[in-house]
Amino acid sequence: MLQKFLKSSLFALLLAPALLNLCVGSAIAETSIDEDRLDTVDGMRWAGSGLPFDEVVNIKDSLVNSALGKVVLDRHGEDRSGGLFKSPFDSPRPGRFVLVSLWGSKIEGCFVKMIVQSAPPDGQADLEDLVPKFIELGIGDQILQLTQSQATKPRGFSGKYTYTVYENNTKYTRSSTWYMTDTSFAISPDAANMLRTAPEKEIRARLTFANGDTKVFPIGKGNVRRWQEAYSFNSSCTGSK
């Protein structure tokens, strides 16, 4: 099944109507978002454009506006495109790489989701190599390891994009391909408790991919602190019977 998903290409990914629904839900006192707008079955805009990062977000039922959970969204970007100004979140461009992560709990349990987006310099990538097998987080003097969820299989996407370059004072338009994988991780009540009670300071996380490559990235103090609230919505991490 994974092979089938990873071979599928959504060349209209950037313009797909489903992605246009990823805008932030309106809120009065607190930031909230409809559950459907967090659905990544059709992919996600580059760098999660339009999503509310670095705050605790209430997840609402799209039909009756009832509370379903809480989530904290974090992202990390790298820009090796060679340009003077580094803007990994702006748009795909050869050499840019983005991680978007979702941390929280809902009525049916706790969750961690990792979105990997890559615009390779040569426009070529193996989607299966962009699937993280597990996440390791350095919390205090312990390492918490989260493995892939067996209930939700990883998904893979690819999308075409264009960008401009300047050569000899002339602007040229180029096209290439960017890639994305969407992976959920199993999280037990003990693991969620470690996240909820993590010391309020920046931590480092490491992704290990299917091909053995690793990526180390930081998670800021503010979002580590926000885990306390996000994982307290369903502190047992189990669904109702």
mmCIF file of C-alpha atoms in Angstrom:
data_model
loop_
_atom_site.group_PDB
_atom_site.id
_atom_site.type_symbol
_atom_site.label_atom_id
_atom_site.label_comp_id
_atom_site.label_asym_id
_atom_site.label_seq_id
_atom_site.Cartn_x
_atom_site.Cartn_y
_atom_site.Cartn_z
ATOM 1 C CA MET A 1 0.000 0.000 0.000
ATOM 2 C CA LEU A 2 2.855 2.406 0.849
ATOM 3 C CA GLN A 3 4.441 1.680 -2.536
ATOM 4 C CA LYS A 4 1.182 2.625 -4.228
ATOM 5 C CA PHE A 5 0.939 5.927 -2.380
ATOM 6 C CA LEU A 6 4.562 6.865 -2.900
ATOM 7 C CA LYS A 7 4.341 6.395 -6.650
ATOM 8 C CA SER A 8 1.404 8.744 -6.986
ATOM 9 C CA SER A 9 2.195 12.234 -8.249
ATOM 10 C CA LEU A 10 -0.055 15.213 -7.658
ATOM 11 C CA PHE A 11 1.344 17.661 -10.164
ATOM 12 C CA ALA A 12 -1.440 20.122 -9.422
ATOM 13 C CA LEU A 13 -0.649 20.039 -5.707
ATOM 14 C CA LEU A 14 -0.036 23.753 -5.334
ATOM 15 C CA LEU A 15 -3.357 24.627 -6.932
ATOM 16 C CA ALA A 16 -5.547 21.805 -5.635
ATOM 17 C CA PRO A 17 -8.810 23.120 -4.194
ATOM 18 C CA ALA A 18 -8.417 20.916 -1.142
ATOM 19 C CA LEU A 19 -5.218 22.731 -0.246
ATOM 20 C CA LEU A 20 -6.959 26.060 -0.406
ATOM 21 C CA ASN A 21 -8.964 24.919 2.598
ATOM 22 C CA LEU A 22 -5.877 24.909 4.804
ATOM 23 C CA CYS A 23 -6.396 28.518 5.833
ATOM 24 C CA VAL A 24 -6.677 29.332 9.509
ATOM 25 C CA GLY A 25 -10.129 29.170 11.054
ATOM 26 C CA SER A 26 -11.371 32.398 12.549
ATOM 27 C CA ALA A 27 -11.448 32.801 16.311
ATOM 28 C CA ILE A 28 -12.590 35.345 18.841
ATOM 29 C CA ALA A 29 -10.749 34.668 22.089
ATOM 30 C CA GLU A 30 -8.454 31.823 21.032
ATOM 31 C CA THR A 31 -7.081 30.547 17.776
ATOM 32 C CA SER A 32 -9.112 27.659 16.407
ATOM 33 C CA ILE A 33 -9.167 25.620 13.239
ATOM 34 C CA ASP A 34 -11.685 23.243 11.711
ATOM 35 C CA GLU A 35 -10.577 19.620 11.842
ATOM 36 C CA ASP A 36 -11.088 19.277 8.083
ATOM 37 C CA ARG A 37 -8.544 22.034 7.472
ATOM 38 C CA LEU A 38 -5.867 19.908 9.154
ATOM 39 C CA ASP A 39 -6.598 16.975 6.841
ATOM 40 C CA THR A 40 -3.452 16.288 4.793
ATOM 41 C CA VAL A 41 -4.870 13.479 2.659
ATOM 42 C CA ASP A 42 -4.341 15.666 -0.425
ATOM 43 C CA GLY A 43 -1.030 17.069 0.755
ATOM 44 C CA MET A 44 -0.112 20.431 2.238
ATOM 45 C CA ARG A 45 0.966 23.748 0.788
ATOM 46 C CA TRP A 46 4.695 24.412 0.869
ATOM 47 C CA ALA A 47 5.775 25.080 4.487
ATOM 48 C CA GLY A 48 2.161 24.849 5.662
ATOM 49 C CA SER A 49 1.348 28.287 4.309
ATOM 50 C CA GLY A 50 -1.739 29.706 6.028
ATOM 51 C CA LEU A 51 -1.574 27.507 9.128
ATOM 52 C CA PRO A 52 -1.250 28.974 12.662
ATOM 53 C CA PHE A 53 2.240 28.156 13.925
ATOM 54 C CA ASP A 54 3.787 28.612 17.358
ATOM 55 C CA GLU A 55 0.582 28.711 19.403
ATOM 56 C CA VAL A 56 -1.920 26.317 20.945
ATOM 57 C CA VAL A 57 -4.760 25.866 18.465
ATOM 58 C CA ASN A 58 -8.203 24.522 19.313
ATOM 59 C CA ILE A 59 -9.422 21.851 16.888
ATOM 60 C CA LYS A 60 -13.118 22.288 16.162
ATOM 61 C CA ASP A 61 -15.707 20.072 14.517
ATOM 62 C CA SER A 62 -16.448 21.554 11.103
ATOM 63 C CA LEU A 63 -20.209 20.991 11.438
ATOM 64 C CA VAL A 64 -21.173 21.871 15.010
ATOM 65 C CA ASN A 65 -18.154 23.856 16.287
ATOM 66 C CA SER A 66 -17.590 21.537 19.252
ATOM 67 C CA ALA A 67 -14.095 21.090 20.680
ATOM 68 C CA LEU A 68 -12.259 18.005 19.382
ATOM 69 C CA GLY A 69 -8.725 18.619 20.593
ATOM 70 C CA LYS A 70 -5.698 20.899 20.727
ATOM 71 C CA VAL A 71 -2.600 21.061 18.546
ATOM 72 C CA VAL A 72 0.706 22.922 18.343
ATOM 73 C CA LEU A 73 2.258 23.342 14.896
ATOM 74 C CA ASP A 74 5.996 23.780 14.508
ATOM 75 C CA ARG A 75 8.219 24.111 11.437
ATOM 76 C CA HIS A 76 11.887 24.099 10.552
ATOM 77 C CA GLY A 77 13.361 25.216 7.236
ATOM 78 C CA GLU A 78 16.693 25.067 5.448
ATOM 79 C CA ASP A 79 17.635 27.043 2.351
ATOM 80 C CA ARG A 80 20.600 26.000 0.233
ATOM 81 C CA SER A 81 19.274 27.586 -2.921
ATOM 82 C CA GLY A 82 22.324 29.800 -3.243
ATOM 83 C CA GLY A 83 20.406 33.061 -3.080
ATOM 84 C CA LEU A 84 21.527 36.041 -1.036
ATOM 85 C CA PHE A 85 18.455 35.961 1.205
ATOM 86 C CA LYS A 86 17.457 32.683 2.838
ATOM 87 C CA SER A 87 13.679 32.202 2.851
ATOM 88 C CA PRO A 88 12.912 28.477 3.102
ATOM 89 C CA PHE A 89 9.224 29.028 3.917
ATOM 90 C CA ASP A 90 8.404 31.338 1.007
ATOM 91 C CA SER A 91 8.020 28.806 -1.790
ATOM 92 C CA PRO A 92 9.735 25.710 -3.188
ATOM 93 C CA ARG A 93 13.065 26.417 -4.842
ATOM 94 C CA PRO A 94 15.993 24.088 -5.597
ATOM 95 C CA GLY A 95 17.853 23.430 -2.351
ATOM 96 C CA ARG A 96 15.026 24.235 0.072
ATOM 97 C CA PHE A 97 13.859 21.766 2.721
ATOM 98 C CA VAL A 98 11.026 22.117 5.267
ATOM 99 C CA LEU A 99 9.706 20.086 8.196
ATOM 100 C CA VAL A 100 6.189 20.788 9.484
ATOM 101 C CA SER A 101 5.191 18.953 12.654
ATOM 102 C CA LEU A 102 1.866 18.664 14.489
ATOM 103 C CA TRP A 103 1.799 17.817 18.214
ATOM 104 C CA GLY A 104 -1.384 17.358 20.211
ATOM 105 C CA SER A 105 -4.312 15.350 21.464
ATOM 106 C CA LYS A 106 -7.898 14.820 20.355
ATOM 107 C CA ILE A 107 -10.925 12.974 21.669
ATOM 108 C CA GLU A 108 -9.702 9.763 20.025
ATOM 109 C CA GLY A 109 -6.154 9.978 21.355
ATOM 110 C CA CYS A 110 -2.757 11.706 21.135
ATOM 111 C CA PHE A 111 -0.831 12.287 17.938
ATOM 112 C CA VAL A 112 2.398 13.422 16.328
ATOM 113 C CA LYS A 113 2.568 14.015 12.585
ATOM 114 C CA MET A 114 5.610 14.925 10.522
ATOM 115 C CA ILE A 115 5.396 16.541 7.071
ATOM 116 C CA VAL A 116 8.674 16.446 5.109
ATOM 117 C CA GLN A 117 8.959 18.721 2.068
ATOM 118 C CA SER A 118 11.994 18.803 -0.192
ATOM 119 C CA ALA A 119 12.897 20.702 -3.363
ATOM 120 C CA PRO A 120 16.076 18.878 -4.477
ATOM 121 C CA PRO A 121 18.682 20.852 -6.442
ATOM 122 C CA ASP A 122 18.247 18.535 -9.440
ATOM 123 C CA GLY A 123 14.497 18.041 -9.032
ATOM 124 C CA GLN A 124 14.913 14.305 -8.417
ATOM 125 C CA ALA A 125 14.080 12.406 -5.218
ATOM 126 C CA ASP A 126 12.890 8.982 -4.118
ATOM 127 C CA LEU A 127 9.758 9.553 -2.037
ATOM 128 C CA GLU A 128 10.381 6.446 0.005
ATOM 129 C CA ASP A 129 13.709 7.921 1.166
ATOM 130 C CA LEU A 130 11.831 10.944 2.552
ATOM 131 C CA VAL A 131 9.712 8.843 4.916
ATOM 132 C CA PRO A 132 11.007 9.135 8.512
ATOM 133 C CA LYS A 133 11.030 5.795 10.294
ATOM 134 C CA PHE A 134 11.231 7.272 13.769
ATOM 135 C CA ILE A 135 11.743 10.485 15.724
ATOM 136 C CA GLU A 136 14.094 10.870 18.684
ATOM 137 C CA LEU A 137 13.705 13.771 21.093
ATOM 138 C CA GLY A 138 16.238 14.767 23.739
ATOM 139 C CA ILE A 139 14.098 15.558 26.788
ATOM 140 C CA GLY A 140 16.084 16.295 29.919
ATOM 141 C CA ASP A 141 18.617 13.497 30.199
ATOM 142 C CA GLN A 142 16.420 11.012 28.304
ATOM 143 C CA ILE A 143 15.808 10.205 24.654
ATOM 144 C CA LEU A 144 12.197 9.634 23.679
ATOM 145 C CA GLN A 145 11.792 7.589 20.495
ATOM 146 C CA LEU A 146 8.544 7.596 18.533
ATOM 147 C CA THR A 147 8.029 5.017 15.782
ATOM 148 C CA GLN A 148 5.718 5.035 12.789
ATOM 149 C CA SER A 149 2.052 4.452 13.486
ATOM 150 C CA GLN A 150 0.845 1.081 12.224
ATOM 151 C CA ALA A 151 -2.691 2.393 11.899
ATOM 152 C CA THR A 152 -1.895 5.225 9.474
ATOM 153 C CA LYS A 153 0.359 4.509 6.534
ATOM 154 C CA PRO A 154 2.728 7.206 5.210
ATOM 155 C CA ARG A 155 1.687 9.082 2.096
ATOM 156 C CA GLY A 156 3.828 10.608 -0.625
ATOM 157 C CA PHE A 157 3.254 13.402 -3.115
ATOM 158 C CA SER A 158 5.122 15.346 -5.765
ATOM 159 C CA GLY A 159 4.301 18.691 -7.330
ATOM 160 C CA LYS A 160 5.586 20.881 -10.142
ATOM 161 C CA TYR A 161 6.657 24.466 -9.490
ATOM 162 C CA THR A 162 8.345 27.337 -11.304
ATOM 163 C CA TYR A 163 10.978 29.789 -10.117
ATOM 164 C CA THR A 164 13.049 32.583 -11.610
ATOM 165 C CA VAL A 165 16.801 32.950 -12.012
ATOM 166 C CA TYR A 166 18.921 35.831 -13.258
ATOM 167 C CA GLU A 167 21.746 35.210 -15.683
ATOM 168 C CA ASN A 168 23.647 37.992 -17.441
ATOM 169 C CA ASN A 169 21.099 40.533 -16.187
ATOM 170 C CA THR A 170 18.278 38.552 -17.773
ATOM 171 C CA LYS A 171 15.429 36.868 -15.894
ATOM 172 C CA TYR A 172 14.598 33.283 -16.822
ATOM 173 C CA THR A 173 11.772 31.038 -15.642
ATOM 174 C CA ARG A 174 12.666 27.497 -14.707
ATOM 175 C CA SER A 175 10.524 24.544 -13.615
ATOM 176 C CA SER A 176 11.254 21.658 -11.276
ATOM 177 C CA THR A 177 9.608 19.190 -8.880
ATOM 178 C CA TRP A 178 9.224 19.214 -5.122
ATOM 179 C CA TYR A 179 8.305 16.242 -2.938
ATOM 180 C CA MET A 180 6.405 15.647 0.269
ATOM 181 C CA THR A 181 5.804 12.796 2.694
ATOM 182 C CA ASP A 182 3.186 12.689 5.449
ATOM 183 C CA THR A 183 3.926 10.336 8.355
ATOM 184 C CA SER A 184 2.079 9.744 11.638
ATOM 185 C CA PHE A 185 3.793 8.384 14.735
ATOM 186 C CA ALA A 186 2.483 6.185 17.519
ATOM 187 C CA ILE A 187 2.334 7.930 20.879
ATOM 188 C CA SER A 188 1.552 6.161 24.132
ATOM 189 C CA PRO A 189 0.263 7.788 27.332
ATOM 190 C CA ASP A 190 3.800 7.571 28.780
ATOM 191 C CA ALA A 191 5.291 9.253 25.712
ATOM 192 C CA ALA A 192 2.645 11.990 25.793
ATOM 193 C CA ASN A 193 3.352 12.528 29.483
ATOM 194 C CA MET A 194 7.053 13.026 28.718
ATOM 195 C CA LEU A 195 6.133 15.661 26.150
ATOM 196 C CA ARG A 196 3.630 17.311 28.481
ATOM 197 C CA THR A 197 6.152 17.542 31.335
ATOM 198 C CA ALA A 198 9.240 18.349 29.245
ATOM 199 C CA PRO A 199 11.473 21.070 30.758
ATOM 200 C CA GLU A 200 10.649 24.458 29.269
ATOM 201 C CA LYS A 201 13.692 24.899 27.069
ATOM 202 C CA GLU A 202 14.677 24.310 23.462
ATOM 203 C CA ILE A 203 15.125 20.644 22.650
ATOM 204 C CA ARG A 204 16.715 18.877 19.716
ATOM 205 C CA ALA A 205 14.987 16.251 17.631
ATOM 206 C CA ARG A 206 16.361 13.760 15.140
ATOM 207 C CA LEU A 207 14.539 12.136 12.254
ATOM 208 C CA THR A 208 15.900 8.878 10.867
ATOM 209 C CA PHE A 209 14.777 8.169 7.310
ATOM 210 C CA ALA A 210 14.182 4.925 5.439
ATOM 211 C CA ASN A 211 17.577 5.138 3.709
ATOM 212 C CA GLY A 212 19.441 5.705 6.986
ATOM 213 C CA ASP A 213 19.918 9.455 6.577
ATOM 214 C CA THR A 214 19.236 11.628 9.617
ATOM 215 C CA LYS A 215 18.113 15.197 10.151
ATOM 216 C CA VAL A 216 18.631 17.024 13.441
ATOM 217 C CA PHE A 217 16.503 20.101 14.080
ATOM 218 C CA PRO A 218 15.492 22.283 17.048
ATOM 219 C CA ILE A 219 12.089 22.738 18.649
ATOM 220 C CA GLY A 220 11.846 26.083 20.394
ATOM 221 C CA LYS A 221 11.228 26.659 24.076
ATOM 222 C CA GLY A 222 7.851 28.252 23.406
ATOM 223 C CA ASN A 223 6.418 25.237 21.608
ATOM 224 C CA VAL A 224 7.869 22.821 24.173
ATOM 225 C CA ARG A 225 5.991 24.825 26.813
ATOM 226 C CA ARG A 226 2.800 24.698 24.701
ATOM 227 C CA TRP A 227 2.891 20.888 24.697
ATOM 228 C CA GLN A 228 1.665 21.062 28.314
ATOM 229 C CA GLU A 229 -1.694 22.366 27.141
ATOM 230 C CA ALA A 230 -1.880 20.497 23.839
ATOM 231 C CA TYR A 231 -1.405 17.091 25.464
ATOM 232 C CA SER A 232 -3.675 17.871 28.406
ATOM 233 C CA PHE A 233 -6.844 17.876 26.264
ATOM 234 C CA ASN A 234 -6.749 14.071 26.373
ATOM 235 C CA SER A 235 -4.208 13.208 29.039
ATOM 236 C CA SER A 236 -5.031 9.483 28.885
ATOM 237 C CA CYS A 237 -4.392 9.376 25.097
ATOM 238 C CA THR A 238 -7.248 6.915 24.689
ATOM 239 C CA GLY A 239 -10.594 7.261 22.950
ATOM 240 C CA SER A 240 -13.966 6.966 24.628
ATOM 241 C CA LYS A 241 -15.479 3.484 24.716
#
